[in-house]
């Protein structure tokens, strides 16, 4: 079986450029998760991107599965885009690694529409403790693997304030995204306020 991660890193580099920093985190009983930081490019203005590397090494399994299938099942990596500036977003590396390890640690399948909560600020002073998983395919295209392996999907993460996360639990991901759109919310602003939810 070919090692998936070099292919994943090559896809990230082709889409986002060369990373200028990387950090590795290993949690007890899990594979190593790396987080790569891609600096703002000329076309992107001041957008910095963080991408996980390691979550896709194994397919995700349903929480009810007694034995995880080592071959078949969804595979994904996480991508977070934020504006560079005064916020210390570089400290998001460990929270991102925690989220990327959650399929192995908690036996969950991370998919679009899901909420992921780290239980603390995503970075020092951040008004966000959780993220909404968005639809893949925009920034980094899916990476097709040889059959029978599922493709690796690169899932964008949209930071949510606690109020937005609570509202999303009641009304759903689609309704929250529509509200963000209606109010012209800059989801890459690392210090933005919660969207009006009345």
Tab-separated table of C-alpha atoms in Angstrom:
chain	number	residue	atom	x	y	z
A	1	UNK	CA	0.000	0.000	0.000
A	2	UNK	CA	1.465	3.338	-1.080
A	3	UNK	CA	2.096	5.888	1.647
A	4	UNK	CA	-0.631	8.508	1.264
A	5	UNK	CA	1.044	11.398	3.104
A	6	UNK	CA	3.783	12.305	0.568
A	7	UNK	CA	1.043	12.569	-2.080
A	8	UNK	CA	-1.039	14.722	0.262
A	9	UNK	CA	1.872	17.043	0.993
A	10	UNK	CA	2.620	17.354	-2.732
A	11	UNK	CA	-1.010	18.334	-3.385
A	12	UNK	CA	-0.906	20.941	-0.598
A	13	UNK	CA	2.334	22.424	-1.949
A	14	UNK	CA	0.988	22.588	-5.516
A	15	UNK	CA	-2.154	24.388	-4.299
A	16	UNK	CA	-0.757	26.604	-1.527
A	17	UNK	CA	2.971	27.011	-2.253
A	18	UNK	CA	5.890	26.248	0.041
A	19	UNK	CA	5.214	26.058	3.787
A	20	UNK	CA	7.334	28.356	5.941
A	21	UNK	CA	6.749	26.466	9.197
A	22	UNK	CA	5.599	23.058	10.382
A	23	UNK	CA	4.951	21.487	13.749
A	24	UNK	CA	4.371	17.864	14.713
A	25	UNK	CA	2.142	16.649	17.528
A	26	UNK	CA	1.703	13.060	18.690
A	27	UNK	CA	-1.113	12.086	21.016
A	28	UNK	CA	-1.103	8.877	23.029
A	29	UNK	CA	-2.310	6.008	20.860
A	30	UNK	CA	-2.426	7.996	17.618
A	31	UNK	CA	-0.272	8.579	14.571
A	32	UNK	CA	1.774	11.757	14.325
A	33	UNK	CA	-0.092	14.806	13.030
A	34	UNK	CA	1.791	17.667	11.398
A	35	UNK	CA	0.455	21.155	10.772
A	36	UNK	CA	1.974	23.173	7.930
A	37	UNK	CA	1.837	26.968	7.708
A	38	UNK	CA	1.630	28.531	4.264
A	39	UNK	CA	2.466	32.263	4.212
A	40	UNK	CA	0.389	34.853	2.404
A	41	UNK	CA	1.036	34.746	-1.334
A	42	UNK	CA	1.102	37.707	-3.697
A	43	UNK	CA	-2.379	36.982	-5.058
A	44	UNK	CA	-3.874	36.292	-1.661
A	45	UNK	CA	-3.034	39.565	0.056
A	46	UNK	CA	-2.655	38.855	3.760
A	47	UNK	CA	-4.198	35.371	4.021
A	48	UNK	CA	-2.180	32.756	5.926
A	49	UNK	CA	-3.210	29.119	5.624
A	50	UNK	CA	-2.691	26.213	8.014
A	51	UNK	CA	-3.127	22.631	6.804
A	52	UNK	CA	-2.950	19.339	8.672
A	53	UNK	CA	-0.880	16.433	7.407
A	54	UNK	CA	-1.431	12.981	8.901
A	55	UNK	CA	-5.186	12.785	9.411
A	56	UNK	CA	-5.573	11.076	5.998
A	57	UNK	CA	-2.997	8.353	6.715
A	58	UNK	CA	-5.868	6.124	7.819
A	59	UNK	CA	-9.506	6.119	6.727
A	60	UNK	CA	-12.049	7.424	9.224
A	61	UNK	CA	-14.406	4.817	10.687
A	62	UNK	CA	-17.941	5.044	11.998
A	63	UNK	CA	-18.048	5.307	15.811
A	64	UNK	CA	-20.191	2.142	15.892
A	65	UNK	CA	-17.657	0.077	13.928
A	66	UNK	CA	-16.070	-2.593	16.121
A	67	UNK	CA	-13.015	-2.795	13.864
A	68	UNK	CA	-11.739	0.049	11.681
A	69	UNK	CA	-11.225	-0.855	8.020
A	70	UNK	CA	-7.538	-0.162	7.262
A	71	UNK	CA	-8.266	0.489	3.557
A	72	UNK	CA	-11.761	1.738	2.794
A	73	UNK	CA	-13.422	4.783	4.320
A	74	UNK	CA	-13.327	8.566	3.993
A	75	UNK	CA	-9.994	10.373	4.266
A	76	UNK	CA	-9.482	14.064	4.916
A	77	UNK	CA	-7.134	16.838	5.968
A	78	UNK	CA	-8.122	20.201	7.479
A	79	UNK	CA	-7.344	23.681	6.092
A	80	UNK	CA	-7.762	26.949	8.006
A	81	UNK	CA	-7.391	30.371	6.336
A	82	UNK	CA	-6.973	33.542	8.433
A	83	UNK	CA	-5.781	37.090	7.896
A	84	UNK	CA	-2.256	37.805	9.097
A	85	UNK	CA	-2.068	40.625	11.589
A	86	UNK	CA	-1.924	41.351	15.293
A	87	UNK	CA	-3.660	38.102	16.331
A	88	UNK	CA	-1.199	35.346	17.324
A	89	UNK	CA	-2.726	32.777	14.957
A	90	UNK	CA	0.537	30.815	14.887
A	91	UNK	CA	-0.580	29.208	18.157
A	92	UNK	CA	-3.431	27.473	16.263
A	93	UNK	CA	-1.059	24.610	15.374
A	94	UNK	CA	-1.802	22.465	18.428
A	95	UNK	CA	-5.613	22.976	18.370
A	96	UNK	CA	-5.601	22.026	14.671
A	97	UNK	CA	-3.604	18.885	15.435
A	98	UNK	CA	-6.126	18.017	18.170
A	99	UNK	CA	-8.975	18.323	15.656
A	100	UNK	CA	-7.087	16.254	13.077
A	101	UNK	CA	-6.505	13.497	15.650
A	102	UNK	CA	-10.182	13.350	16.651
A	103	UNK	CA	-11.105	10.555	14.177
A	104	UNK	CA	-8.461	8.308	15.789
A	105	UNK	CA	-9.023	9.459	19.377
A	106	UNK	CA	-12.811	9.750	19.437
A	107	UNK	CA	-13.798	7.539	16.512
A	108	UNK	CA	-15.659	10.290	14.656
A	109	UNK	CA	-16.002	10.946	10.938
A	110	UNK	CA	-15.238	14.575	10.120
A	111	UNK	CA	-17.498	15.715	7.273
A	112	UNK	CA	-18.915	18.974	5.878
A	113	UNK	CA	-21.528	20.489	8.184
A	114	UNK	CA	-19.928	19.089	11.330
A	115	UNK	CA	-18.857	21.215	14.288
A	116	UNK	CA	-15.508	20.563	15.951
A	117	UNK	CA	-14.769	22.073	19.348
A	118	UNK	CA	-11.339	22.286	21.000
A	119	UNK	CA	-12.729	23.557	24.324
A	120	UNK	CA	-10.371	26.533	24.404
A	121	UNK	CA	-9.509	29.538	22.256
A	122	UNK	CA	-8.120	28.523	18.860
A	123	UNK	CA	-5.249	30.951	19.511
A	124	UNK	CA	-4.530	33.412	22.345
A	125	UNK	CA	-7.380	35.912	22.629
A	126	UNK	CA	-9.392	34.302	19.830
A	127	UNK	CA	-13.188	34.676	20.120
A	128	UNK	CA	-13.522	31.135	18.708
A	129	UNK	CA	-13.342	27.730	20.395
A	130	UNK	CA	-14.894	25.715	17.575
A	131	UNK	CA	-15.032	25.478	13.789
A	132	UNK	CA	-17.602	24.588	11.175
A	133	UNK	CA	-16.378	22.087	8.584
A	134	UNK	CA	-17.147	23.457	5.116
A	135	UNK	CA	-17.451	21.790	1.708
A	136	UNK	CA	-14.141	20.773	0.085
A	137	UNK	CA	-12.957	21.352	-3.467
A	138	UNK	CA	-12.537	25.103	-3.638
A	139	UNK	CA	-9.025	25.813	-2.425
A	140	UNK	CA	-7.356	22.391	-2.648
A	141	UNK	CA	-8.821	19.799	-4.997
A	142	UNK	CA	-9.564	16.277	-3.785
A	143	UNK	CA	-6.621	13.898	-4.147
A	144	UNK	CA	-7.674	10.739	-5.980
A	145	UNK	CA	-5.968	7.579	-4.735
A	146	UNK	CA	-5.691	4.151	-6.334
A	147	UNK	CA	-8.745	1.944	-5.827
A	148	UNK	CA	-10.063	0.803	-3.424
A	149	UNK	CA	-8.872	3.845	-1.427
A	150	UNK	CA	-11.244	6.775	-1.053
A	151	UNK	CA	-9.939	10.175	-2.222
A	152	UNK	CA	-8.430	12.576	0.305
A	153	UNK	CA	-10.684	15.607	0.771
A	154	UNK	CA	-9.272	18.913	2.023
A	155	UNK	CA	-11.907	20.330	4.355
A	156	UNK	CA	-11.952	24.099	5.009
A	157	UNK	CA	-12.546	25.135	8.620
A	158	UNK	CA	-14.647	28.215	9.446
A	159	UNK	CA	-14.094	29.518	13.012
A	160	UNK	CA	-17.299	29.937	15.050
A	161	UNK	CA	-17.939	32.008	18.172
A	162	UNK	CA	-19.662	30.123	21.031
A	163	UNK	CA	-22.943	31.920	20.189
A	164	UNK	CA	-22.683	30.907	16.531
A	165	UNK	CA	-21.912	27.308	17.503
A	166	UNK	CA	-24.953	27.192	19.786
A	167	UNK	CA	-27.160	28.747	17.081
A	168	UNK	CA	-25.837	26.252	14.505
A	169	UNK	CA	-26.770	23.310	16.772
A	170	UNK	CA	-30.390	24.491	16.668
A	171	UNK	CA	-30.711	25.790	13.105
A	172	UNK	CA	-28.083	23.820	11.187
A	173	UNK	CA	-24.897	24.559	9.260
A	174	UNK	CA	-26.673	25.783	6.117
A	175	UNK	CA	-28.645	28.415	8.049
A	176	UNK	CA	-25.489	29.708	9.759
A	177	UNK	CA	-23.611	29.941	6.476
A	178	UNK	CA	-26.531	31.829	4.906
A	179	UNK	CA	-26.504	34.255	7.838
A	180	UNK	CA	-22.758	34.834	7.404
A	181	UNK	CA	-23.339	35.474	3.691
A	182	UNK	CA	-26.269	37.833	4.281
A	183	UNK	CA	-24.218	39.960	6.684
A	184	UNK	CA	-21.054	39.899	4.545
A	185	UNK	CA	-19.075	38.273	7.372
A	186	UNK	CA	-15.308	38.110	6.833
A	187	UNK	CA	-14.734	34.552	8.036
A	188	UNK	CA	-10.957	35.017	7.765
A	189	UNK	CA	-10.889	37.885	10.269
A	190	UNK	CA	-9.150	36.398	13.349
A	191	UNK	CA	-10.856	38.844	15.712
A	192	UNK	CA	-14.306	39.241	14.158
A	193	UNK	CA	-17.441	39.471	16.272
A	194	UNK	CA	-20.327	37.025	16.171
A	195	UNK	CA	-22.778	37.536	13.313
A	196	UNK	CA	-26.188	38.951	14.447
A	197	UNK	CA	-28.317	35.935	15.347
A	198	UNK	CA	-31.684	37.568	16.150
